[in-house]
């Protein structure tokens, strides 16, 4: 079972809980986000992905997590995102944080309290990060995004590595993948999806999905509704069974 709601502690973050369903695991797909995860007593950081992952790095009977908007968690951790790309790392390796007793009874609530403490000691959010994501998600080119946020191409690349873990071109591809998968889940035909997300043609979209997600649109949608769940950020559940808090 999977449930999620908007975080009350961190703007733009999503609080989720999940209990994996035996036999229904799926790879973690790139989404541009990073997660802070509680898994059976351990705290983990899921870094930004550039490829599909299995769930073997973090296993548990129950999960709770905070999924942070692209570019926001590295500032709270004080660690550049490029150091965490395609990794699942114990939080203790990055920050000296002791889990409070609340994790035993209310891990979701305890995660929000922990995130609030991290945010209180971090610098203010960088408005440029959100502007970059908004531009790329809207389909702007890397050059157009750099001009829109007032940076040179090299500056944008350097800032993107620290905030997102990869350069703006890769981030744009990941955000486009997210849009494409969401449209495919809604029932839109593949050719229409390719046009809607700005791919040159359906073959271009197929290559992008294969390279970033390791699957095809048809195979992806055949699994049912896929919802993010942190350590396993794309857990398939039967269509219509998702519960949102």
PDB file of N, CA and C in Angstrom, residues 57-142:
ATOM      1  N   UNK A  57      19.446  -1.851  -2.814  1.00  0.00           N
ATOM      2  CA  UNK A  57      20.278  -1.042  -1.928  1.00  0.00           C
ATOM      3  C   UNK A  57      19.586  -0.739  -0.606  1.00  0.00           C
ATOM      4  N   UNK A  58      18.276  -0.605  -0.640  1.00  0.00           N
ATOM      5  CA  UNK A  58      17.514  -0.314   0.573  1.00  0.00           C
ATOM      6  C   UNK A  58      16.321  -1.260   0.598  1.00  0.00           C
ATOM      7  N   UNK A  59      16.318  -2.198   1.533  1.00  0.00           N
ATOM      8  CA  UNK A  59      15.212  -3.141   1.632  1.00  0.00           C
ATOM      9  C   UNK A  59      14.573  -3.028   3.010  1.00  0.00           C
ATOM     10  N   UNK A  60      13.275  -3.189   3.063  1.00  0.00           N
ATOM     11  CA  UNK A  60      12.560  -3.097   4.325  1.00  0.00           C
ATOM     12  C   UNK A  60      11.136  -3.588   4.133  1.00  0.00           C
ATOM     13  N   UNK A  61      10.490  -3.903   5.245  1.00  0.00           N
ATOM     14  CA  UNK A  61       9.081  -4.280   5.190  1.00  0.00           C
ATOM     15  C   UNK A  61       8.193  -3.048   5.134  1.00  0.00           C
ATOM     16  N   UNK A  62       8.704  -1.921   5.669  1.00  0.00           N
ATOM     17  CA  UNK A  62       7.948  -0.665   5.644  1.00  0.00           C
ATOM     18  C   UNK A  62       8.901   0.472   5.302  1.00  0.00           C
ATOM     19  N   UNK A  63       8.395   1.420   4.570  1.00  0.00           N
ATOM     20  CA  UNK A  63       9.145   2.616   4.219  1.00  0.00           C
ATOM     21  C   UNK A  63       8.340   3.851   4.594  1.00  0.00           C
ATOM     22  N   UNK A  64       9.069   4.911   4.913  1.00  0.00           N
ATOM     23  CA  UNK A  64       8.485   6.251   4.973  1.00  0.00           C
ATOM     24  C   UNK A  64       9.527   7.174   4.377  1.00  0.00           C
ATOM     25  N   UNK A  65       9.090   8.213   3.709  1.00  0.00           N
ATOM     26  CA  UNK A  65      10.078   9.077   3.079  1.00  0.00           C
ATOM     27  C   UNK A  65       9.549  10.449   2.763  1.00  0.00           C
ATOM     28  N   UNK A  66      10.487  11.346   2.546  1.00  0.00           N
ATOM     29  CA  UNK A  66      10.196  12.671   2.034  1.00  0.00           C
ATOM     30  C   UNK A  66      10.853  12.778   0.676  1.00  0.00           C
ATOM     31  N   UNK A  67      10.049  13.018  -0.343  1.00  0.00           N
ATOM     32  CA  UNK A  67      10.568  13.218  -1.699  1.00  0.00           C
ATOM     33  C   UNK A  67      10.673  14.719  -1.934  1.00  0.00           C
ATOM     34  N   UNK A  68      11.893  15.197  -2.100  1.00  0.00           N
ATOM     35  CA  UNK A  68      12.148  16.624  -2.233  1.00  0.00           C
ATOM     36  C   UNK A  68      12.110  17.043  -3.697  1.00  0.00           C
ATOM     37  N   UNK A  69      11.638  18.246  -3.934  1.00  0.00           N
ATOM     38  CA  UNK A  69      11.635  18.791  -5.288  1.00  0.00           C
ATOM     39  C   UNK A  69      13.068  18.857  -5.810  1.00  0.00           C
ATOM     40  N   UNK A  70      13.262  18.749  -7.125  1.00  0.00           N
ATOM     41  CA  UNK A  70      14.618  18.769  -7.678  1.00  0.00           C
ATOM     42  C   UNK A  70      15.434  19.953  -7.176  1.00  0.00           C
ATOM     43  N   UNK A  71      16.642  19.647  -6.695  1.00  0.00           N
ATOM     44  CA  UNK A  71      17.579  20.696  -6.295  1.00  0.00           C
ATOM     45  C   UNK A  71      17.473  21.180  -4.877  1.00  0.00           C
ATOM     46  N   UNK A  72      16.534  20.649  -4.063  1.00  0.00           N
ATOM     47  CA  UNK A  72      16.320  21.216  -2.734  1.00  0.00           C
ATOM     48  C   UNK A  72      17.030  20.463  -1.609  1.00  0.00           C
ATOM     49  N   UNK A  73      17.111  19.143  -1.664  1.00  0.00           N
ATOM     50  CA  UNK A  73      17.711  18.392  -0.567  1.00  0.00           C
ATOM     51  C   UNK A  73      19.219  18.622  -0.423  1.00  0.00           C
ATOM     52  N   UNK A  74      20.009  18.752  -1.504  1.00  0.00           N
ATOM     53  CA  UNK A  74      21.441  18.975  -1.314  1.00  0.00           C
ATOM     54  C   UNK A  74      21.763  20.172  -0.426  1.00  0.00           C
ATOM     55  N   UNK A  75      20.988  21.234  -0.528  1.00  0.00           N
ATOM     56  CA  UNK A  75      21.238  22.410   0.303  1.00  0.00           C
ATOM     57  C   UNK A  75      21.004  22.107   1.776  1.00  0.00           C
ATOM     58  N   UNK A  76      20.016  21.252   2.080  1.00  0.00           N
ATOM     59  CA  UNK A  76      19.742  20.905   3.471  1.00  0.00           C
ATOM     60  C   UNK A  76      20.824  19.991   4.037  1.00  0.00           C
ATOM     61  N   UNK A  77      21.398  19.163   3.193  1.00  0.00           N
ATOM     62  CA  UNK A  77      22.430  18.241   3.643  1.00  0.00           C
ATOM     63  C   UNK A  77      23.817  18.871   3.635  1.00  0.00           C
ATOM     64  N   UNK A  78      23.964  19.947   2.878  1.00  0.00           N
ATOM     65  CA  UNK A  78      25.291  20.544   2.743  1.00  0.00           C
ATOM     66  C   UNK A  78      26.221  19.696   1.899  1.00  0.00           C
ATOM     67  N   UNK A  79      25.649  18.914   0.984  1.00  0.00           N
ATOM     68  CA  UNK A  79      26.419  18.016   0.123  1.00  0.00           C
ATOM     69  C   UNK A  79      26.006  18.257  -1.317  1.00  0.00           C
ATOM     70  N   UNK A  80      26.942  18.480  -2.243  1.00  0.00           N
ATOM     71  CA  UNK A  80      26.545  18.677  -3.645  1.00  0.00           C
ATOM     72  C   UNK A  80      25.916  17.411  -4.209  1.00  0.00           C
ATOM     73  N   UNK A  81      24.896  17.602  -5.017  1.00  0.00           N
ATOM     74  CA  UNK A  81      24.137  16.466  -5.522  1.00  0.00           C
ATOM     75  C   UNK A  81      24.974  15.535  -6.387  1.00  0.00           C
ATOM     76  N   UNK A  82      26.009  16.057  -7.051  1.00  0.00           N
ATOM     77  CA  UNK A  82      26.785  15.190  -7.933  1.00  0.00           C
ATOM     78  C   UNK A  82      27.503  14.098  -7.155  1.00  0.00           C
ATOM     79  N   UNK A  83      27.691  14.267  -5.847  1.00  0.00           N
ATOM     80  CA  UNK A  83      28.325  13.222  -5.049  1.00  0.00           C
ATOM     81  C   UNK A  83      27.376  12.063  -4.746  1.00  0.00           C
ATOM     82  N   UNK A  84      26.092  12.242  -5.016  1.00  0.00           N
ATOM     83  CA  UNK A  84      25.087  11.244  -4.656  1.00  0.00           C
ATOM     84  C   UNK A  84      24.379  10.646  -5.862  1.00  0.00           C
ATOM     85  N   UNK A  85      24.813  10.975  -7.057  1.00  0.00           N
ATOM     86  CA  UNK A  85      24.139  10.481  -8.257  1.00  0.00           C
ATOM     87  C   UNK A  85      24.141   8.955  -8.298  1.00  0.00           C
ATOM     88  N   UNK A  86      22.957   8.376  -8.518  1.00  0.00           N
ATOM     89  CA  UNK A  86      22.780   6.933  -8.642  1.00  0.00           C
ATOM     90  C   UNK A  86      23.238   6.181  -7.394  1.00  0.00           C
ATOM     91  N   UNK A  87      23.114   6.811  -6.220  1.00  0.00           N
ATOM     92  CA  UNK A  87      23.539   6.182  -4.977  1.00  0.00           C
ATOM     93  C   UNK A  87      22.420   6.187  -3.951  1.00  0.00           C
ATOM     94  N   UNK A  88      22.477   5.224  -3.023  1.00  0.00           N
ATOM     95  CA  UNK A  88      21.645   5.178  -1.830  1.00  0.00           C
ATOM     96  C   UNK A  88      22.623   5.163  -0.659  1.00  0.00           C
ATOM     97  N   UNK A  89      22.623   6.204   0.147  1.00  0.00           N
ATOM     98  CA  UNK A  89      23.658   6.417   1.147  1.00  0.00           C
ATOM     99  C   UNK A  89      23.024   6.566   2.534  1.00  0.00           C
ATOM    100  N   UNK A  90      23.560   5.890   3.562  1.00  0.00           N
ATOM    101  CA  UNK A  90      23.065   6.125   4.916  1.00  0.00           C
ATOM    102  C   UNK A  90      23.229   7.601   5.299  1.00  0.00           C
ATOM    103  N   UNK A  91      22.194   8.172   5.875  1.00  0.00           N
ATOM    104  CA  UNK A  91      22.254   9.584   6.239  1.00  0.00           C
ATOM    105  C   UNK A  91      23.420   9.869   7.173  1.00  0.00           C
ATOM    106  N   UNK A  92      23.776   8.910   8.032  1.00  0.00           N
ATOM    107  CA  UNK A  92      24.861   9.113   8.992  1.00  0.00           C
ATOM    108  C   UNK A  92      26.199   9.376   8.311  1.00  0.00           C
ATOM    109  N   UNK A  93      26.344   8.953   7.054  1.00  0.00           N
ATOM    110  CA  UNK A  93      27.590   9.220   6.337  1.00  0.00           C
ATOM    111  C   UNK A  93      27.677  10.670   5.871  1.00  0.00           C
ATOM    112  N   UNK A  94      26.548  11.369   5.871  1.00  0.00           N
ATOM    113  CA  UNK A  94      26.514  12.736   5.364  1.00  0.00           C
ATOM    114  C   UNK A  94      26.322  13.767   6.474  1.00  0.00           C
ATOM    115  N   UNK A  95      25.506  13.431   7.463  1.00  0.00           N
ATOM    116  CA  UNK A  95      25.216  14.337   8.565  1.00  0.00           C
ATOM    117  C   UNK A  95      25.172  13.571   9.872  1.00  0.00           C
ATOM    118  N   UNK A  96      25.643  14.190  10.944  1.00  0.00           N
ATOM    119  CA  UNK A  96      25.571  13.592  12.266  1.00  0.00           C
ATOM    120  C   UNK A  96      24.190  13.887  12.853  1.00  0.00           C
ATOM    121  N   UNK A  97      23.254  13.045  12.508  1.00  0.00           N
ATOM    122  CA  UNK A  97      21.867  13.213  12.943  1.00  0.00           C
ATOM    123  C   UNK A  97      21.432  11.945  13.666  1.00  0.00           C
ATOM    124  N   UNK A  98      20.925  12.117  14.864  1.00  0.00           N
ATOM    125  CA  UNK A  98      20.418  10.982  15.632  1.00  0.00           C
ATOM    126  C   UNK A  98      18.904  10.855  15.449  1.00  0.00           C
ATOM    127  N   UNK A  99      18.448   9.695  15.004  1.00  0.00           N
ATOM    128  CA  UNK A  99      17.001   9.509  14.891  1.00  0.00           C
ATOM    129  C   UNK A  99      16.335   9.602  16.261  1.00  0.00           C
ATOM    130  N   UNK A 100      15.295  10.377  16.389  1.00  0.00           N
ATOM    131  CA  UNK A 100      14.573  10.514  17.643  1.00  0.00           C
ATOM    132  C   UNK A 100      13.673   9.317  17.901  1.00  0.00           C
ATOM    133  N   UNK A 101      13.121   9.239  19.104  1.00  0.00           N
ATOM    134  CA  UNK A 101      12.253   8.104  19.448  1.00  0.00           C
ATOM    135  C   UNK A 101      10.973   8.050  18.617  1.00  0.00           C
ATOM    136  N   UNK A 102      10.595   9.181  18.007  1.00  0.00           N
ATOM    137  CA  UNK A 102       9.375   9.205  17.222  1.00  0.00           C
ATOM    138  C   UNK A 102       9.400   8.277  16.026  1.00  0.00           C
ATOM    139  N   UNK A 103      10.585   7.894  15.548  1.00  0.00           N
ATOM    140  CA  UNK A 103      10.659   7.018  14.382  1.00  0.00           C
ATOM    141  C   UNK A 103      10.075   5.638  14.677  1.00  0.00           C
ATOM    142  N   UNK A 104      10.087   5.232  15.939  1.00  0.00           N
ATOM    143  CA  UNK A 104       9.561   3.911  16.285  1.00  0.00           C
ATOM    144  C   UNK A 104       8.043   3.858  16.179  1.00  0.00           C
ATOM    145  N   UNK A 105       7.378   4.973  16.440  1.00  0.00           N
ATOM    146  CA  UNK A 105       5.915   4.982  16.461  1.00  0.00           C
ATOM    147  C   UNK A 105       5.292   5.746  15.300  1.00  0.00           C
ATOM    148  N   UNK A 106       5.966   6.795  14.833  1.00  0.00           N
ATOM    149  CA  UNK A 106       5.428   7.634  13.760  1.00  0.00           C
ATOM    150  C   UNK A 106       6.568   8.076  12.851  1.00  0.00           C
ATOM    151  N   UNK A 107       7.091   7.151  12.033  1.00  0.00           N
ATOM    152  CA  UNK A 107       8.255   7.503  11.211  1.00  0.00           C
ATOM    153  C   UNK A 107       7.990   8.644  10.243  1.00  0.00           C
ATOM    154  N   UNK A 108       6.780   8.730   9.715  1.00  0.00           N
ATOM    155  CA  UNK A 108       6.477   9.809   8.773  1.00  0.00           C
ATOM    156  C   UNK A 108       6.548  11.163   9.477  1.00  0.00           C
ATOM    157  N   UNK A 109       5.914  11.257  10.647  1.00  0.00           N
ATOM    158  CA  UNK A 109       5.964  12.504  11.393  1.00  0.00           C
ATOM    159  C   UNK A 109       7.372  12.839  11.852  1.00  0.00           C
ATOM    160  N   UNK A 110       8.139  11.815  12.256  1.00  0.00           N
ATOM    161  CA  UNK A 110       9.509  12.046  12.691  1.00  0.00           C
ATOM    162  C   UNK A 110      10.386  12.528  11.538  1.00  0.00           C
ATOM    163  N   UNK A 111      10.115  12.033  10.332  1.00  0.00           N
ATOM    164  CA  UNK A 111      10.858  12.499   9.163  1.00  0.00           C
ATOM    165  C   UNK A 111      10.615  13.989   8.922  1.00  0.00           C
ATOM    166  N   UNK A 112       9.370  14.406   9.078  1.00  0.00           N
ATOM    167  CA  UNK A 112       9.070  15.821   8.885  1.00  0.00           C
ATOM    168  C   UNK A 112       9.775  16.674   9.935  1.00  0.00           C
ATOM    169  N   UNK A 113       9.817  16.206  11.175  1.00  0.00           N
ATOM    170  CA  UNK A 113      10.520  16.945  12.221  1.00  0.00           C
ATOM    171  C   UNK A 113      12.009  17.028  11.909  1.00  0.00           C
ATOM    172  N   UNK A 114      12.579  15.923  11.431  1.00  0.00           N
ATOM    173  CA  UNK A 114      13.993  15.917  11.066  1.00  0.00           C
ATOM    174  C   UNK A 114      14.255  16.879   9.918  1.00  0.00           C
ATOM    175  N   UNK A 115      13.403  16.859   8.904  1.00  0.00           N
ATOM    176  CA  UNK A 115      13.576  17.762   7.768  1.00  0.00           C
ATOM    177  C   UNK A 115      13.468  19.216   8.205  1.00  0.00           C
ATOM    178  N   UNK A 116      12.567  19.493   9.138  1.00  0.00           N
ATOM    179  CA  UNK A 116      12.420  20.862   9.635  1.00  0.00           C
ATOM    180  C   UNK A 116      13.686  21.306  10.348  1.00  0.00           C
ATOM    181  N   UNK A 117      14.321  20.400  11.110  1.00  0.00           N
ATOM    182  CA  UNK A 117      15.572  20.744  11.793  1.00  0.00           C
ATOM    183  C   UNK A 117      16.688  21.002  10.777  1.00  0.00           C
ATOM    184  N   UNK A 118      16.747  20.168   9.742  1.00  0.00           N
ATOM    185  CA  UNK A 118      17.755  20.369   8.707  1.00  0.00           C
ATOM    186  C   UNK A 118      17.543  21.705   7.995  1.00  0.00           C
ATOM    187  N   UNK A 119      16.281  22.017   7.703  1.00  0.00           N
ATOM    188  CA  UNK A 119      15.971  23.262   6.993  1.00  0.00           C
ATOM    189  C   UNK A 119      16.299  24.480   7.851  1.00  0.00           C
ATOM    190  N   UNK A 120      16.101  24.359   9.161  1.00  0.00           N
ATOM    191  CA  UNK A 120      16.370  25.495  10.047  1.00  0.00           C
ATOM    192  C   UNK A 120      17.843  25.858  10.070  1.00  0.00           C
ATOM    193  N   UNK A 121      18.701  24.881   9.853  1.00  0.00           N
ATOM    194  CA  UNK A 121      20.136  25.147   9.870  1.00  0.00           C
ATOM    195  C   UNK A 121      20.755  25.334   8.508  1.00  0.00           C
ATOM    196  N   UNK A 122      19.922  25.380   7.473  1.00  0.00           N
ATOM    197  CA  UNK A 122      20.422  25.502   6.102  1.00  0.00           C
ATOM    198  C   UNK A 122      20.232  26.922   5.588  1.00  0.00           C
ATOM    199  N   UNK A 123      20.988  27.316   4.561  1.00  0.00           N
ATOM    200  CA  UNK A 123      20.769  28.637   3.954  1.00  0.00           C
ATOM    201  C   UNK A 123      19.403  28.701   3.286  1.00  0.00           C
ATOM    202  N   UNK A 124      18.895  29.901   3.025  1.00  0.00           N
ATOM    203  CA  UNK A 124      17.587  30.032   2.362  1.00  0.00           C
ATOM    204  C   UNK A 124      17.591  29.331   1.008  1.00  0.00           C
ATOM    205  N   UNK A 125      16.435  28.842   0.577  1.00  0.00           N
ATOM    206  CA  UNK A 125      16.350  28.175  -0.734  1.00  0.00           C
ATOM    207  C   UNK A 125      16.829  29.095  -1.855  1.00  0.00           C
ATOM    208  N   UNK A 126      17.509  28.527  -2.817  1.00  0.00           N
ATOM    209  CA  UNK A 126      18.012  29.272  -3.964  1.00  0.00           C
ATOM    210  C   UNK A 126      16.901  29.391  -5.007  1.00  0.00           C
ATOM    211  N   UNK A 127      16.411  30.589  -5.211  1.00  0.00           N
ATOM    212  CA  UNK A 127      15.318  30.795  -6.167  1.00  0.00           C
ATOM    213  C   UNK A 127      15.728  30.387  -7.578  1.00  0.00           C
ATOM    214  N   UNK A 128      17.020  30.472  -7.881  1.00  0.00           N
ATOM    215  CA  UNK A 128      17.470  30.113  -9.218  1.00  0.00           C
ATOM    216  C   UNK A 128      17.202  28.642  -9.524  1.00  0.00           C
ATOM    217  N   UNK A 129      17.303  27.795  -8.498  1.00  0.00           N
ATOM    218  CA  UNK A 129      17.079  26.366  -8.707  1.00  0.00           C
ATOM    219  C   UNK A 129      15.683  26.103  -9.246  1.00  0.00           C
ATOM    220  N   UNK A 130      14.683  26.692  -8.607  1.00  0.00           N
ATOM    221  CA  UNK A 130      13.323  26.512  -9.064  1.00  0.00           C
ATOM    222  C   UNK A 130      13.096  27.086 -10.443  1.00  0.00           C
ATOM    223  N   UNK A 131      13.758  28.213 -10.748  1.00  0.00           N
ATOM    224  CA  UNK A 131      13.597  28.830 -12.058  1.00  0.00           C
ATOM    225  C   UNK A 131      14.166  27.940 -13.158  1.00  0.00           C
ATOM    226  N   UNK A 132      15.294  27.301 -12.881  1.00  0.00           N
ATOM    227  CA  UNK A 132      15.896  26.393 -13.864  1.00  0.00           C
ATOM    228  C   UNK A 132      14.964  25.219 -14.136  1.00  0.00           C
ATOM    229  N   UNK A 133      14.424  24.623 -13.071  1.00  0.00           N
ATOM    230  CA  UNK A 133      13.512  23.494 -13.239  1.00  0.00           C
ATOM    231  C   UNK A 133      12.282  23.919 -14.038  1.00  0.00           C
ATOM    232  N   UNK A 134      11.722  25.080 -13.705  1.00  0.00           N
ATOM    233  CA  UNK A 134      10.526  25.544 -14.395  1.00  0.00           C
ATOM    234  C   UNK A 134      10.785  25.753 -15.880  1.00  0.00           C
ATOM    235  N   UNK A 135      11.919  26.341 -16.213  1.00  0.00           N
ATOM    236  CA  UNK A 135      12.248  26.588 -17.620  1.00  0.00           C
ATOM    237  C   UNK A 135      12.423  25.284 -18.385  1.00  0.00           C
ATOM    238  N   UNK A 136      13.200  24.368 -17.818  1.00  0.00           N
ATOM    239  CA  UNK A 136      13.454  23.108 -18.517  1.00  0.00           C
ATOM    240  C   UNK A 136      12.189  22.261 -18.597  1.00  0.00           C
ATOM    241  N   UNK A 137      11.379  22.265 -17.536  1.00  0.00           N
ATOM    242  CA  UNK A 137      10.135  21.492 -17.558  1.00  0.00           C
ATOM    243  C   UNK A 137       9.162  22.027 -18.600  1.00  0.00           C
ATOM    244  N   UNK A 138       9.254  23.327 -18.883  1.00  0.00           N
ATOM    245  CA  UNK A 138       8.386  23.941 -19.884  1.00  0.00           C
ATOM    246  C   UNK A 138       8.895  23.709 -21.305  1.00  0.00           C
ATOM    247  N   UNK A 139      10.043  23.055 -21.434  1.00  0.00           N
ATOM    248  CA  UNK A 139      10.562  22.728 -22.749  1.00  0.00           C
ATOM    249  C   UNK A 139      11.568  23.714 -23.312  1.00  0.00           C
ATOM    250  N   UNK A 140      12.028  24.669 -22.505  1.00  0.00           N
ATOM    251  CA  UNK A 140      13.034  25.605 -23.004  1.00  0.00           C
ATOM    252  C   UNK A 140      14.356  24.889 -23.234  1.00  0.00           C
ATOM    253  N   UNK A 141      15.117  25.386 -24.178  1.00  0.00           N
ATOM    254  CA  UNK A 141      16.440  24.839 -24.440  1.00  0.00           C
ATOM    255  C   UNK A 141      17.379  25.201 -23.302  1.00  0.00           C
ATOM    256  N   UNK A 142      18.517  24.529 -23.246  1.00  0.00           N
ATOM    257  CA  UNK A 142      19.511  24.854 -22.228  1.00  0.00           C
ATOM    258  C   UNK A 142      19.990  26.293 -22.398  1.00  0.00           C
TER     259      UNK A 142
END
